[in-house]
XYZ file of C-alpha atoms in Angstrom:
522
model
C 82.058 85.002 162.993
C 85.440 84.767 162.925
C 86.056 84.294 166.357
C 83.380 81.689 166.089
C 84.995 79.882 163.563
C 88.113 79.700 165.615
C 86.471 78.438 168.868
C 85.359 75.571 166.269
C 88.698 74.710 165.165
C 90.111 75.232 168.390
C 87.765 72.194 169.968
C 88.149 69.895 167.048
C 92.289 70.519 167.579
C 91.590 69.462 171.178
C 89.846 66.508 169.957
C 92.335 65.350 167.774
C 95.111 65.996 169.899
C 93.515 64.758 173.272
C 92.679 60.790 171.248
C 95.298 60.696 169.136
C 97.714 61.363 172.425
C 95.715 58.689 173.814
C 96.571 56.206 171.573
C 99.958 57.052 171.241
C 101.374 58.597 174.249
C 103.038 54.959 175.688
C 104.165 54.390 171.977
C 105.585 57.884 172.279
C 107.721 57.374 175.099
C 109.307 53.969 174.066
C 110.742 55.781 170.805
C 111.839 58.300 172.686
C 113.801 55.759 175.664
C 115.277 53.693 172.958
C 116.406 57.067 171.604
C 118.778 56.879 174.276
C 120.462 53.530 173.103
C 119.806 54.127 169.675
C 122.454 56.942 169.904
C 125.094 54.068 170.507
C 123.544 50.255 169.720
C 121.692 49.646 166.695
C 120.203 46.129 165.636
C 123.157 43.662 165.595
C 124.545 42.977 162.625
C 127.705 40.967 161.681
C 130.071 43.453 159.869
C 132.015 43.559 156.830
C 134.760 44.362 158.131
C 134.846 41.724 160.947
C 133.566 39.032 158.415
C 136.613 39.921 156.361
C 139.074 40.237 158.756
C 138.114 36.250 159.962
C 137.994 34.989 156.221
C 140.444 32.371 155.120
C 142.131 32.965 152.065
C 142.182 31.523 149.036
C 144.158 28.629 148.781
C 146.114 28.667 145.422
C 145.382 26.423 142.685
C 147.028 25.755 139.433
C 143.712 25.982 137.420
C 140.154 26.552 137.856
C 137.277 25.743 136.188
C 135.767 28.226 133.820
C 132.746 30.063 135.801
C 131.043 30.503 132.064
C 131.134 26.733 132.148
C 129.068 26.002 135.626
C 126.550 28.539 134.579
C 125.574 26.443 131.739
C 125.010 23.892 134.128
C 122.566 25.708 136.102
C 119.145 24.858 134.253
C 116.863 28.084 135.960
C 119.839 30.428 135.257
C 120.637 31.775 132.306
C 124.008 34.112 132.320
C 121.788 37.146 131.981
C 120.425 36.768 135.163
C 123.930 36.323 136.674
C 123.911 39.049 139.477
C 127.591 38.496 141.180
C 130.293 35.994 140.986
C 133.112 35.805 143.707
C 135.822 33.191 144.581
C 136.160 32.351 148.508
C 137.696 29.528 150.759
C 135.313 27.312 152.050
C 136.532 24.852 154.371
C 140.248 25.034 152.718
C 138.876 24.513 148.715
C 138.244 27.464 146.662
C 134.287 27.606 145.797
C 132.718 29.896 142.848
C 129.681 32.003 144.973
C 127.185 32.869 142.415
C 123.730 35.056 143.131
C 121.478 35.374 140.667
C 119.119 38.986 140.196
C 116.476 37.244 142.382
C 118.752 36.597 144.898
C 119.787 33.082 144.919
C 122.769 31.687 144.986
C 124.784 28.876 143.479
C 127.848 27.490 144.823
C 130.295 25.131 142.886
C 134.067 23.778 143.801
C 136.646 25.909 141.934
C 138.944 23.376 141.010
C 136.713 20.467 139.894
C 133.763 22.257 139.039
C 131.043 20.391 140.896
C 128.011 21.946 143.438
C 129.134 22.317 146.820
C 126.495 20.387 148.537
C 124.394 21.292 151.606
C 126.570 22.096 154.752
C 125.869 19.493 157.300
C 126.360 19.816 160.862
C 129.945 18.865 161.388
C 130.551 20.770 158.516
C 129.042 24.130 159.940
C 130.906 23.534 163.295
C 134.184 23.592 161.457
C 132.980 26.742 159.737
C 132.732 28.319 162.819
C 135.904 26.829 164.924
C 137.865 28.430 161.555
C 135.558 32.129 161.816
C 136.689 32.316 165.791
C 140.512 30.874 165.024
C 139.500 28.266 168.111
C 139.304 30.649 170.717
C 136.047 29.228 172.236
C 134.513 25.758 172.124
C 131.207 24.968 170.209
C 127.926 24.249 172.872
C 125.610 23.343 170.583
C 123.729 23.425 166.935
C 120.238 24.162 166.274
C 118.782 24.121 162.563
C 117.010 27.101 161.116
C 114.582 27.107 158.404
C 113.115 30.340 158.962
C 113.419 33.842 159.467
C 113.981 34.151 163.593
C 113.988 37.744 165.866
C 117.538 38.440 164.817
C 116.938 37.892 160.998
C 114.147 39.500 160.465
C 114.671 40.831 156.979
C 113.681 39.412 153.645
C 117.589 39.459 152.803
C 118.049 37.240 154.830
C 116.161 34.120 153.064
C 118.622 33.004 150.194
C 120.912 32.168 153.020
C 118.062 29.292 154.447
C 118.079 26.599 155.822
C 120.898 27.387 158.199
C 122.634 26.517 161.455
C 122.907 28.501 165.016
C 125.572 27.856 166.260
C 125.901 28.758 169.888
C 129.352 29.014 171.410
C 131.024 28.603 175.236
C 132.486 32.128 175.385
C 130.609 33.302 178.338
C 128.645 35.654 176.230
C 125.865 33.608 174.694
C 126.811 34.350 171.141
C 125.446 32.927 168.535
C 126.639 32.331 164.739
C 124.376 31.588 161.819
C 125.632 29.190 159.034
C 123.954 29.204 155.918
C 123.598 25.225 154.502
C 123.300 27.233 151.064
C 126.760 29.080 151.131
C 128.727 28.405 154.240
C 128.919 31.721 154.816
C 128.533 32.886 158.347
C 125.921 35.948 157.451
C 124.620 36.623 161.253
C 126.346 36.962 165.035
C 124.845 38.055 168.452
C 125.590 37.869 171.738
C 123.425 38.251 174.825
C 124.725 42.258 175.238
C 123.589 42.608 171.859
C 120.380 41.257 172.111
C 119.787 42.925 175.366
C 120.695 46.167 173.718
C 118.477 45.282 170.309
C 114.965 44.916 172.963
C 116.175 48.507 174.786
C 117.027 50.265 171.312
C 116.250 49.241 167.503
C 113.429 46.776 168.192
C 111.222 49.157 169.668
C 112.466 52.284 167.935
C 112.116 50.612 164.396
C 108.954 48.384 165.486
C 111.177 45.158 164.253
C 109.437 42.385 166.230
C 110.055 39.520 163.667
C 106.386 38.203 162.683
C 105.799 41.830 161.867
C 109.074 42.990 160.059
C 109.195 39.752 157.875
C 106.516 41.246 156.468
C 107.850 43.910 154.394
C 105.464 45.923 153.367
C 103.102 45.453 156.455
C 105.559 46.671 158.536
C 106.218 49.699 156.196
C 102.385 50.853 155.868
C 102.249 50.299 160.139
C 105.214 52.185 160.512
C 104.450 54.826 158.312
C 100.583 55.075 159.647
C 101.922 55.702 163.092
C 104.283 58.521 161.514
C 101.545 60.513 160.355
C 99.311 59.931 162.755
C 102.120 61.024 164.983
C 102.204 63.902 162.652
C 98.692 64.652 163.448
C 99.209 64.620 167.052
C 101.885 66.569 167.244
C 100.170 69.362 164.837
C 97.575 69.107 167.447
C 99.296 69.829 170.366
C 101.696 72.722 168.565
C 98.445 74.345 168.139
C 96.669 73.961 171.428
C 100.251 74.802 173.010
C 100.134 78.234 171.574
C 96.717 79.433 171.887
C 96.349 77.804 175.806
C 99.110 80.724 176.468
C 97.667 83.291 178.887
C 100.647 85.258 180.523
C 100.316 85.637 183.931
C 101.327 89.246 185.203
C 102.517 88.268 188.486
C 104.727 85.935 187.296
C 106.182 86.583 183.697
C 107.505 82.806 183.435
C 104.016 81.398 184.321
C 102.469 81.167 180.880
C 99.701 78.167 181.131
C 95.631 78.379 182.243
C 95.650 75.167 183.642
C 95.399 74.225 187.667
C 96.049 71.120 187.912
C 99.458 69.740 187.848
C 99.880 67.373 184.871
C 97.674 69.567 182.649
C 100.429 72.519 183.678
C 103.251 70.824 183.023
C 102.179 68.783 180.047
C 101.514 72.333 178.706
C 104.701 73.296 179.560
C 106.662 70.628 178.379
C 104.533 70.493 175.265
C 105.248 74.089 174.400
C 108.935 73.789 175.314
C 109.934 70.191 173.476
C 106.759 70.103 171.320
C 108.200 71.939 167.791
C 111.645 68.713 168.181
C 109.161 66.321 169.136
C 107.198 67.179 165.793
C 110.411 67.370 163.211
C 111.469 63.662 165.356
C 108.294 62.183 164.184
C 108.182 63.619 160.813
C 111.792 62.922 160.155
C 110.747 59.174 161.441
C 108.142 59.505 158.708
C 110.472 60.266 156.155
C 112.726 57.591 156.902
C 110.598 54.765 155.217
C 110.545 57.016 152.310
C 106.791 57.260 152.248
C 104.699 57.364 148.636
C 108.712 56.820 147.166
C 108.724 60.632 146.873
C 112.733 60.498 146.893
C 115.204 58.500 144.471
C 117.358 55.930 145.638
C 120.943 56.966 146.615
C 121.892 53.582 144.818
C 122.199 52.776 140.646
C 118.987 51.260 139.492
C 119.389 48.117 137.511
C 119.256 50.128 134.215
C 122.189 52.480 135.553
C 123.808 49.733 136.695
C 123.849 47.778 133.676
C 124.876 50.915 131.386
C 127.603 51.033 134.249
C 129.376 47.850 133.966
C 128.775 48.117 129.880
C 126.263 45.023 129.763
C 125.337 42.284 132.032
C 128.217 39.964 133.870
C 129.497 38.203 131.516
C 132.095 35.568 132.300
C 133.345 34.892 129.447
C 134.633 38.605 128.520
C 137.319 37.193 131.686
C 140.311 36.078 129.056
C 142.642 35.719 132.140
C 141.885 32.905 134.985
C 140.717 33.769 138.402
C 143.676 31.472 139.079
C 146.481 33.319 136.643
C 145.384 36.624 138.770
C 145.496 34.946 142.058
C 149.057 34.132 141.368
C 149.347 37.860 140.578
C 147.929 39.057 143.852
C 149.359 36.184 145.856
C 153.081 37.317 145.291
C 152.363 40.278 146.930
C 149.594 39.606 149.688
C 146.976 36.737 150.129
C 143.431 37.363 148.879
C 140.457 36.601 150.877
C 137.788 37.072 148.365
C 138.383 37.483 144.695
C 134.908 39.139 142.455
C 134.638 39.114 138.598
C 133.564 43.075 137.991
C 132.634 44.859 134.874
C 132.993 48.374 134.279
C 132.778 50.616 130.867
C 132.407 47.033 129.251
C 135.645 45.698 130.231
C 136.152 42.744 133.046
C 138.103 43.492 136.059
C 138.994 41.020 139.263
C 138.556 43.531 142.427
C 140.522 41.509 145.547
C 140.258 41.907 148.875
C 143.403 41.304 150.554
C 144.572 39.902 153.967
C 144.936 43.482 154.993
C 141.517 44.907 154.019
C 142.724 46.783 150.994
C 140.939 46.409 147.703
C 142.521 45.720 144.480
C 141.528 45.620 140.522
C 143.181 43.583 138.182
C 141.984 44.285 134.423
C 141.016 40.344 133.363
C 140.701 41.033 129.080
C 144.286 39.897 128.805
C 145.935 43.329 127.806
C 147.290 43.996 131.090
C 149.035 41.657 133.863
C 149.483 44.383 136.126
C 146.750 45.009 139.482
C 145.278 48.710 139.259
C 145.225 50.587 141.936
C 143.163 53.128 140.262
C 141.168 53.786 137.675
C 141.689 56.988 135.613
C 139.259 59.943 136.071
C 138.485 60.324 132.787
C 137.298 56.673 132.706
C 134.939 57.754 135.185
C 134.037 60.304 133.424
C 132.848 58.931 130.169
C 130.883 56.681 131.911
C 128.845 59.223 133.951
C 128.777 60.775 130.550
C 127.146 57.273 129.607
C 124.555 57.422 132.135
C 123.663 61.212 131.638
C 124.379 61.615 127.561
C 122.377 64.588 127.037
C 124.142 66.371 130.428
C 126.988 69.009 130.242
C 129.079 70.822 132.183
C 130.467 67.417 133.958
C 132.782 68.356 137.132
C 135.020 65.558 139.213
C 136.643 66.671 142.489
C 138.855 64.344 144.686
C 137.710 64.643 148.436
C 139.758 63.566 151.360
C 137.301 63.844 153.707
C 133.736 63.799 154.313
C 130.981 66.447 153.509
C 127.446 67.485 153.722
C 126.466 64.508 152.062
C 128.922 61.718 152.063
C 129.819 60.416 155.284
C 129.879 57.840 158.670
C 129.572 58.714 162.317
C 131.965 55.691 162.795
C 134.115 57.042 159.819
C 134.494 53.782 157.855
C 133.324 55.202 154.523
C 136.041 55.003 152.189
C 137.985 58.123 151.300
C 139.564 59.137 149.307
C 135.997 59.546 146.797
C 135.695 60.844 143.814
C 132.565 63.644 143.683
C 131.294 63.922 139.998
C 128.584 66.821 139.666
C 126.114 67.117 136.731
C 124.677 69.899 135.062
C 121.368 68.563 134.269
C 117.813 69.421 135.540
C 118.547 67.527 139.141
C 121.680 68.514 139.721
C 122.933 64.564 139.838
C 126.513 63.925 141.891
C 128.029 61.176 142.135
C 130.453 59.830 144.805
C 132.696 57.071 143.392
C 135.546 54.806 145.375
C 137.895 54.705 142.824
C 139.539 51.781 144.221
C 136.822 49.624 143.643
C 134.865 50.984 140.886
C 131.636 51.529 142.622
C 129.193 53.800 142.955
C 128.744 54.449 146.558
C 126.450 57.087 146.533
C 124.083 59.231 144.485
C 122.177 61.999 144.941
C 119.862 64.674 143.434
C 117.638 67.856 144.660
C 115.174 65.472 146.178
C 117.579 62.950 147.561
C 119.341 65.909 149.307
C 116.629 67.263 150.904
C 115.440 63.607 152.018
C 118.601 63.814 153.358
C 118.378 67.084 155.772
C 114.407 65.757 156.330
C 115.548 62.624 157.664
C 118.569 62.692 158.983
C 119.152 66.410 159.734
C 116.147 66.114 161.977
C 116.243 62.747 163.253
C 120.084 62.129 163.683
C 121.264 65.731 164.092
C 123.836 65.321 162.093
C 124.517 68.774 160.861
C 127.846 69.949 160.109
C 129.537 71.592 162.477
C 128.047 69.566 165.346
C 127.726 65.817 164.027
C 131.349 65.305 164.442
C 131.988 67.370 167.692
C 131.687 64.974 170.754
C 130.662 65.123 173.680
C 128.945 68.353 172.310
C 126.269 66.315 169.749
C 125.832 63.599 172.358
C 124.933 66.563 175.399
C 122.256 67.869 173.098
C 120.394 64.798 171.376
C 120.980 63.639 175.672
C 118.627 67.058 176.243
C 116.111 67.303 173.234
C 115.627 63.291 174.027
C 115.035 64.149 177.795
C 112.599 67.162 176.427
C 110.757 64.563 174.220
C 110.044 61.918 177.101
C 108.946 64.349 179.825
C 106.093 65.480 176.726
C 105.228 61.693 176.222
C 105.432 61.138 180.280
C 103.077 63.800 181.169
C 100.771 62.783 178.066
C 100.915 58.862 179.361
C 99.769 60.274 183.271
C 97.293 62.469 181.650
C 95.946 59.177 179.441
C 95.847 57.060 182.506
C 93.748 60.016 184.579
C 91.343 59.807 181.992
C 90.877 55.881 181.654
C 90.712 55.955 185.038
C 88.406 58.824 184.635
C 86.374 56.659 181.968
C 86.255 53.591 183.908
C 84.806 55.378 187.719
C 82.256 56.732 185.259
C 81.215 53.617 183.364
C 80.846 51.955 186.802
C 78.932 54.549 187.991
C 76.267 54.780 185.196
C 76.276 50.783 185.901
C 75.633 50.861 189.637
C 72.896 53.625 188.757
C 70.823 51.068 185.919
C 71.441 48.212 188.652
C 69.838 50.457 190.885
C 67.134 51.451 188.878
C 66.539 47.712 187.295
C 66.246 46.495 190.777
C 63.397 49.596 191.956
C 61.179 48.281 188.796
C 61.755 45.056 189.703
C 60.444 45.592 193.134
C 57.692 47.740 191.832
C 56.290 45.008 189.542
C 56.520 42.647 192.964
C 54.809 44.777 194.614
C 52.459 45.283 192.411
């Protein structure tokens, strides 16, 4: 009975994994090539840090208009809603950037107050010649008033209408203006691109009139994780009981004769358990059923963070008496009205990258450069009221859990651990206020699910190069030769399927055309 039972299970396995590998053997094998360039290129993205580093400053003004003032104005906005406020240069004028919770944005002139209107062409080719300090001349303009292949992401719309502007640099890049802000939120370049449709687009199924569609191109991706799941059960399964050892030969371990059944067995049993934890951990990436917390405040945290919502008018100093402040020691590129604990701070960004706070509720005149622990402190204690046992812990460099493979986090963090039922830590820049990072039980082990498995980034070997590179290089190399043999194997049997179907239609022919001479006959 038993035995019976298992012959049972054993052909339904085959079934499963013999379709399902049909379906997604070729899928298979492009997320394991892009693998390959995923390990180096991911979907191109204009940086921070290079959109900062080509950001005018400020230019100093004597006064500015009160931001409290301008968001009166705004007749859908009311100053609850008020998401972010920063000062930037725009075309040599200081402009108030505002972005509502919904993620719209409202731009004004700093020192008269009035809306910035729509950036027009000439407008947005200035924006640019200033971005690239002249280097390159301007080819052409094209407007955009959608989402396009290299914005593919709902993020992406407050910034539209906007401008591409393509430049004569010998690398077909490509800068996107928004009319809305003047900000220059997107750059490629041919390599880029050419990279992007090798690596991410494939890998992360992001072809545009699929991603733009959020949560379509969630349920696809995670519907091919699990049945990639499936498969891969499958296979583990008929892997292991398809072993016959062969005595002559202790190395020789599969029943089958013919050459890609053999080593599709072989490569199966070898690469078959990394192939599994790669698809699984690809499952786990989208976060499926929202099983794990967000590493990021909520909107609740984040309000009892800050002490209330942004409120410009708790801001008793000017954005212009500060600027003076910062200015006699280094030019600011962008200047953001903050909250934390209840009281307003200006955080600046400064010609040389560094960050800045400068406490705005006119009982200081001094910058910060930090904020003291125990500040930090009482407002974790804020968050958590009914947790104990809080712990804070400086770190100078990265751990389990915090950390970059390009090492542009910030350090030095601060680490604060809670004693409550999750076991809640917290990993604060205390230059800037924020909270960068947070985690609890589930979170972490989302984290060694995911990444662990997908990445390899373990300690001990994440940071070791060449070392992490020659094994992902290996396990990747494993993982295609499964999906190659499983893609010849597929197109044997549709091959198979099709010699078949035209045989059983040469053989009714055949018989349709003896009745058909019968009945003449008759």
């Amino acid at each position: 009975m038993a035995k019976k039972r298992l012959r049972k299970i054993t052909k339904w396995m085959l079934y499963v994994h013999r379709y399902t590998g049909f379906a997604l053997s070729l899928l298979f094998l492009f997320w394991f090539i892009s693998g390959f360039v995923m390990m180096y290129k991911s979907f191109p993205y204009l940086s921070k840090s290079e959109s900062l580093e080509r950001t005018a400053s400020i230019p100093g003004q004597n006064a500015f208009v009160e931001s409290s003032a301008l968001i009166e104005n705004i007749a859908d906005l009311d100053k609850e809603e008020v998401h972010s406020i920063e000062i930037v240069s725009l075309l040599d004028r200081p402009v108030y950037r505002m972005q509502s919770k919904k993620g719209d944005f409202h731009c004004f002139f700093a020192d008269t107050g009035e809306q910035v209107p729509s950036v027009d062409t000439k407008e947005a080719k200035q924006i640019v010649d200033d971005f690239i300090k002249g280097e390159y001349t301007i080819k052409k303009v094209e407007p955009l008033d959608k989402l396009d292949q290299w914005t593919p992401r709902t993020r992406f719309l407050p910034y539209l209408p906007a401008y591409k502007v393509y430049l004569e640099d010998g690398k077909g890049t490509v800068c996107y203006v928004s009319s809305v802000t003047g900000e220059i939120f997107q750059k490629v370049n041919c390599a880029d691109k050419i990279w992007a449709w090798l690596g991410a687009i494939p890998h992360w199924i992001y072809f545009k009139d699929l991603r733009i569609q959020t949560q379509l191109w969630r349920d696809v991706v995670v519907g091919l994780s699990i049945l990639g799941v499936v498969m891969c059960v499958a296979g583990l399964y008929m892997g292991i009981v398809r072993v016959r050892r062969k005595r002559q030969n202790q190395f020789a371990f599969s029943p089958y004769k013919k050459v890609w059944f053999k080593w599709h067995h072989y490569t199966g049993f070898t690469f078959g358990l990394i192939t599994f934890t790669w698809i699984l951990s690809g499952l786990f990436s989208m976060n499926p059923w929202k099983w794990s917390p967000s590493r990021s405040l909520s909107e609740e945290a984040q309000f009892h963070w800050q002490g209330g919502s942004l409120s410009p008018e708790w801001f008793i100093i000017s954005p212009s008496e500060a600027l003076r402040t910062f200015n006699e020691r280094q030019a600011v590129r962008v200047l953001e009205f903050i909250q934390f604990g209840g009281r307003p701070y200006y955080r600046a960004t400064l010609s040389d990258g560094a960050t800045r706070l400068f406490q705005a509720d006119g009982n200081s005149d001094q910058w910060t450069a930090n904020l003291s622990n125990e500040a930090y402190l009482n407002q974790i204690q804020a968050l958590h009221p009914e947790a104990t046992g809080l712990q804070i812990a400086e770190l100078t460099d990265y751990d389990a859990y915090y950390y970059d493979k390009h090492r542009t986090r910030p350090l030095p963090v601060l680490k604060v651990d809670i004693n409550d039922s999750a076991n809640t830590s917290y990993y604060i820049n205390p230059k800037t206020a924020e909270v960068l990072l947070r985690y609890e039980d589930t979170s972490r082990l989302n984290r060694w699910l995911y990444h662990g498995l997908h990445s390899l980034d373990f300690p001990g070997l994440f940071f070791r190069r060449p070392l992490w590179d020659i094994v992902v290089i290996i396990l990747l190399l494993g993982g295609s030769s499964v999906s190659v043999t499983g893609l010849v194997l597929t197109g044997k049997w549709i091959k198979r399927k099709m010699r078949r179907s035209k045989r059983l239609s040469l053989t009714k022919y055949a018989r349709q055309s003896l009745v058909n001479r019968t009945k003449t006959y008759r």
